[in-house]
Short mmCIF file of C-alpha atoms in Angstrom, two decimals:
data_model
loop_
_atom_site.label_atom_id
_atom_site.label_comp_id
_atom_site.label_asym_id
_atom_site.label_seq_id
_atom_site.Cartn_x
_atom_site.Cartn_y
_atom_site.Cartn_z
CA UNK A 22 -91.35 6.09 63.06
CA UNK A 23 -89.42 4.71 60.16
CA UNK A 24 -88.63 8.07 58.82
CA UNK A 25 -87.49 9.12 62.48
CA UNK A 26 -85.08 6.13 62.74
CA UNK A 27 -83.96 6.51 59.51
CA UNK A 28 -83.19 10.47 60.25
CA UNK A 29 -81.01 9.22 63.53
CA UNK A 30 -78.71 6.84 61.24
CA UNK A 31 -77.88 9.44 58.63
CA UNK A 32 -76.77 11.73 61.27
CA UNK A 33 -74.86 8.78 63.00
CA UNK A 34 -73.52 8.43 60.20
CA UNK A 35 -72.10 11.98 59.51
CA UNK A 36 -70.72 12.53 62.64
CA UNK A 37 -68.78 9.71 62.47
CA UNK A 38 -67.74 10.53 58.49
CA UNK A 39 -66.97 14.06 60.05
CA UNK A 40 -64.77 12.46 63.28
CA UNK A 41 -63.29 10.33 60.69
CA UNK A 42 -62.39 13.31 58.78
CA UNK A 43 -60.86 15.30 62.06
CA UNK A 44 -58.42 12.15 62.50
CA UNK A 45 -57.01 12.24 59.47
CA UNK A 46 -56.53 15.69 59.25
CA UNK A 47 -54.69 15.41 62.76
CA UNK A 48 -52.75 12.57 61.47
CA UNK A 49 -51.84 14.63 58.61
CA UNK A 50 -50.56 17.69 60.97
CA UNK A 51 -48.79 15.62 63.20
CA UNK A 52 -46.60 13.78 60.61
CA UNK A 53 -46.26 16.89 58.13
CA UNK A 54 -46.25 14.86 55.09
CA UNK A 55 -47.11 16.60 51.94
CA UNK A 56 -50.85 17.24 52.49
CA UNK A 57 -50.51 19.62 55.18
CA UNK A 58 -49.88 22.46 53.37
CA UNK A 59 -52.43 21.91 51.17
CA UNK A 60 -55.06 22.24 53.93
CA UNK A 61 -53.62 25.83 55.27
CA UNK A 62 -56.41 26.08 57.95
CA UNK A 63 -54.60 22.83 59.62
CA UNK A 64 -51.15 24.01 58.47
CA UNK A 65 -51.46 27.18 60.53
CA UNK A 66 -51.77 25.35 63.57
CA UNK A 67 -48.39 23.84 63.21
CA UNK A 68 -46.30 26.73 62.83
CA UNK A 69 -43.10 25.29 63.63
CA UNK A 70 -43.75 22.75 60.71
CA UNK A 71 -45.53 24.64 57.87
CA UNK A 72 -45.28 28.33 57.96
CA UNK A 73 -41.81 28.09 56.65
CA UNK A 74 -42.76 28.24 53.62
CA UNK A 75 -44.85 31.27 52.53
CA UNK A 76 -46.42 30.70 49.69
CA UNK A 77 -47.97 27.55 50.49
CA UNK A 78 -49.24 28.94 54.20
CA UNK A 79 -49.58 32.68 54.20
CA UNK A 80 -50.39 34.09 50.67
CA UNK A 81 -53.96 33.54 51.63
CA UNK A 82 -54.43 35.32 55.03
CA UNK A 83 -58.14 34.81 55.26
CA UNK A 84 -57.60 31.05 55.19
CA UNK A 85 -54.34 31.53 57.77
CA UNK A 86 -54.47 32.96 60.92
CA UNK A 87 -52.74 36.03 62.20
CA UNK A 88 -49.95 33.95 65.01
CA UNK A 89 -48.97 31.93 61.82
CA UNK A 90 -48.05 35.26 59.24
CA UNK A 91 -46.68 37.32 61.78
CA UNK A 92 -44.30 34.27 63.12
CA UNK A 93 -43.47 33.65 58.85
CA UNK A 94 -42.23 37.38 59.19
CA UNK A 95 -40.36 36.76 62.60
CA UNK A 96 -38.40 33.78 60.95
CA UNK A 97 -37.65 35.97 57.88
CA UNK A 98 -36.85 39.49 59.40
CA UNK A 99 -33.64 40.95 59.19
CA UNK A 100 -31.84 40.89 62.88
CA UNK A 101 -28.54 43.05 63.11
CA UNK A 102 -28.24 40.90 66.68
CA UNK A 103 -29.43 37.72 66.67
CA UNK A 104 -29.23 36.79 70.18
CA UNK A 105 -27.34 33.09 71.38
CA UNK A 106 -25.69 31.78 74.49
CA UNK A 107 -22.23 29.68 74.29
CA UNK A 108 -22.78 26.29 75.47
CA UNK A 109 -20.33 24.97 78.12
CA UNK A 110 -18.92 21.60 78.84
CA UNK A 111 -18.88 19.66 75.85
CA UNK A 112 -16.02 18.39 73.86
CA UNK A 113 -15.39 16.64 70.08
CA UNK A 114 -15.82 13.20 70.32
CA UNK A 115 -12.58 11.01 69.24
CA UNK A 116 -14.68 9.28 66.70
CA UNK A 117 -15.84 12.02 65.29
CA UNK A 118 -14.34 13.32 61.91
CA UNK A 119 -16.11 16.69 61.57
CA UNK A 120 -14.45 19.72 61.40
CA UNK A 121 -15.73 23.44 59.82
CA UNK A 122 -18.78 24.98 60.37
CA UNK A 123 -22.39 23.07 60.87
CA UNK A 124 -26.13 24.28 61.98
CA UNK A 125 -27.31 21.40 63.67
CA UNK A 126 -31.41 20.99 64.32
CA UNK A 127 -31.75 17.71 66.44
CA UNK A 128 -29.84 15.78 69.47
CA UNK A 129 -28.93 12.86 67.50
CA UNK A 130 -26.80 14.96 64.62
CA UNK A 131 -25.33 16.75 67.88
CA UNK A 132 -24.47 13.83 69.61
CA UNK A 133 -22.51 12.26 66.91
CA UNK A 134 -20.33 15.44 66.91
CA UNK A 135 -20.21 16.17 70.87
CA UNK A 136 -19.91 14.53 73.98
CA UNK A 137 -20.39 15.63 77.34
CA UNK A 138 -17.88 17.23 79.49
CA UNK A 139 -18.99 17.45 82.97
CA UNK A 140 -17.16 18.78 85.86
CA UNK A 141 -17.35 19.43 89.73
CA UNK A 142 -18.64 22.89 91.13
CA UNK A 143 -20.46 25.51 90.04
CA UNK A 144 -21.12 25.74 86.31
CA UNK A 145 -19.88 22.05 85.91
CA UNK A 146 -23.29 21.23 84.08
CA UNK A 147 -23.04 20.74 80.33
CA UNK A 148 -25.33 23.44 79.02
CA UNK A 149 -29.10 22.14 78.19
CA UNK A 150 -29.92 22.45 74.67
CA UNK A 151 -33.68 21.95 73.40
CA UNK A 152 -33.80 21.32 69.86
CA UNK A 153 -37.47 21.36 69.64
CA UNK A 154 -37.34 25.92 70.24
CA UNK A 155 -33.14 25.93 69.67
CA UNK A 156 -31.02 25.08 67.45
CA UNK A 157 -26.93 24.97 66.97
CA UNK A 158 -24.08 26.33 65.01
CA UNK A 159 -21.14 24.45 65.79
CA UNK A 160 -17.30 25.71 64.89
CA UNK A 161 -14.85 22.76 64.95
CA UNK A 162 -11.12 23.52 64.13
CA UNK A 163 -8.93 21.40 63.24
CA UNK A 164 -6.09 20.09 65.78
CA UNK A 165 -3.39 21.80 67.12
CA UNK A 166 -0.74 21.72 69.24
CA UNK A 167 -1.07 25.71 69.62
CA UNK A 168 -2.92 26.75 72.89
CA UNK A 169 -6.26 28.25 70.39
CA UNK A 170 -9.63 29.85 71.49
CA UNK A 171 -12.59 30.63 69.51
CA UNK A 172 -14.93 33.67 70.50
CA UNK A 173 -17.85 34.64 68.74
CA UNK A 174 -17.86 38.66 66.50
CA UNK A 175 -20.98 39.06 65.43
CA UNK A 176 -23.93 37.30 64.26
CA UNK A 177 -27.01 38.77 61.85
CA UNK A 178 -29.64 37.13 59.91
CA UNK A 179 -31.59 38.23 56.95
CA UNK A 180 -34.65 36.36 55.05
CA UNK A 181 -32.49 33.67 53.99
CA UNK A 182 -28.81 33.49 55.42
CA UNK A 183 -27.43 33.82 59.36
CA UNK A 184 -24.00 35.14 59.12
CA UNK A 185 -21.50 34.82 61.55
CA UNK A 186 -17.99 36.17 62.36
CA UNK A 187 -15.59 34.66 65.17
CA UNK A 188 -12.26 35.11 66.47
CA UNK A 189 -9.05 32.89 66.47
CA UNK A 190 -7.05 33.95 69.45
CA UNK A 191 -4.05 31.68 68.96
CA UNK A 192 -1.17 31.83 71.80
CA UNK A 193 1.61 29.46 72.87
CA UNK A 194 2.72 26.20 71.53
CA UNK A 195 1.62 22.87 73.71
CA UNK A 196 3.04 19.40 74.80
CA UNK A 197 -0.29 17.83 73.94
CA UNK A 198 -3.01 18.77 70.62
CA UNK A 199 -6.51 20.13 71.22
CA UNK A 200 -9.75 20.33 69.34
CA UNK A 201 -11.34 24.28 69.21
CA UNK A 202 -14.50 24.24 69.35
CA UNK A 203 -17.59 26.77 69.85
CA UNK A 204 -21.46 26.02 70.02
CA UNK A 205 -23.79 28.66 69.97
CA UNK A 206 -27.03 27.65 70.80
CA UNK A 207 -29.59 29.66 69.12
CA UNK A 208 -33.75 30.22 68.88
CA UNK A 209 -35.62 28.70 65.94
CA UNK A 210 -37.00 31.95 65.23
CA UNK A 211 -33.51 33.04 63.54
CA UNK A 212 -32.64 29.58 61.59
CA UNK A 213 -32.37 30.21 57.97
CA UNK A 214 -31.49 27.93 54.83
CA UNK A 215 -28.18 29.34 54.78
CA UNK A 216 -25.19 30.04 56.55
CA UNK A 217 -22.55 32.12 55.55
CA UNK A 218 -19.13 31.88 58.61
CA UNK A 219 -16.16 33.94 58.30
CA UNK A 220 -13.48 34.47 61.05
CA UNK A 221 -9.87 36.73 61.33
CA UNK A 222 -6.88 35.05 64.07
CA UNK A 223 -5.45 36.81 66.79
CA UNK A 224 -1.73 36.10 68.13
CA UNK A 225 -0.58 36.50 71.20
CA UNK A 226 2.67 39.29 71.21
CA UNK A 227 4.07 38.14 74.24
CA UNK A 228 4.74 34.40 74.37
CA UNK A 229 5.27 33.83 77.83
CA UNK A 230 2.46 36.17 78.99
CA UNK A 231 -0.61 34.00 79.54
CA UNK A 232 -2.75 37.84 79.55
CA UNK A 233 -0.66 38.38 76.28
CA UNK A 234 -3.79 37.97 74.10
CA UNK A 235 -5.16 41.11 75.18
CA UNK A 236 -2.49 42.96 73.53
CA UNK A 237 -2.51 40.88 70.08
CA UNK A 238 -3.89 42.40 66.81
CA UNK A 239 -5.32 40.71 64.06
CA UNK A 240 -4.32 39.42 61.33
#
């Protein structure tokens, strides 16, 4: 009997050394401090926080499981088109000294940049941005008293860089001074380390023509 009871306290006793164990690994996963990577069988469950790195999650694929190395070569393929949508209905914020080219990964970094510009009707909604799957690169020119637009060229990504060319279309001179501005928001799938933003301006030829920017050519 003593041997029996003595049996059911050292299994007690494991399973709550090995519950122990499965909380701190959790802990570890959820606050993706330095130790996750080092366990890659919890890394790989956190993609979005570990598998950014290759050679700490997926240089050992039997210890990493297939979603996690084939979403490390998603975030690192070359994309000719890396697709985005233009988000509507914000504006610069007066206090706000920014101005060139940012990515931005989480609300609070955008909100110090951009305020909310709501308006009545259809499409009056700022444009929802969820920065746990999206991310943003912002454009913000400097000011100017010349009626300006920005519209997005091209954008590509390779392993390491997203690379983006925009338009200036520039046309007639204003009583009051703007801010241009453009925010693409983009999937997390196509962030990169780098960023490499190039653009080309486009005059109007006819000054009183408000159309006129469909004839201009670029600089």
């Amino acid at each position: 009997m003593k041997k029996f009871f003595a049996l059911c306290l050292t299994a007690f006793a494991f399973v709550m050394s090995a519950n122990a164990q499965n909380n701190d690994s959790l802990y570890v996963v959820k606050h993706n401090d330095s130790k996750c990577c080092e366990k890659k069988e919890q890394c790989c469950e956190k993609k979005e926080q570990c598998c950014e790195k290759k050679e700490q999650c997926c240089e050992k694929k039997e210890q990493c499981d297939k979603p996690c190395c084939q979403q490390q070569t998603a975030k690192n393929a070359v994309v000719d088109k890396v697709p985005y949508t233009i988000a509507r209905n914000y504006f610069v914020r007066n206090d706000s000294k920014f101005r060139g080219n940012k990515l931005i990964k989480n609300q609070d970094d955008f909100d110090a940049i951009f305020g909310k510009a709501a308006t009545m009707g259809e499409g009056g909604t700022p444009t929802p941005i969820d920065f746990g799957k999206q991310f943003v690169l912002a454009i913000v020119r400097p000011q100017t008293n010349i009626n300006t637009d920005i519209t997005p060229n091209t954008l590509s990504a390779d392993e390491g860089e997203l690379k983006f060319n925009y338009n200036i279309m520039q046309g007639r001179s204003m009583s009051s001074v703007m801010t241009p501005l453009l925010i693409l928001v983009i999937d997390r799938d196509y962030l990169r380390q780098n960023i490499n933003v190039s653009s080309r301006v486009k005059h109007m030829t006819i000054e009183d023509d408000p159309d006129a920017v469909l004839q201009g050519v670029y600089d």
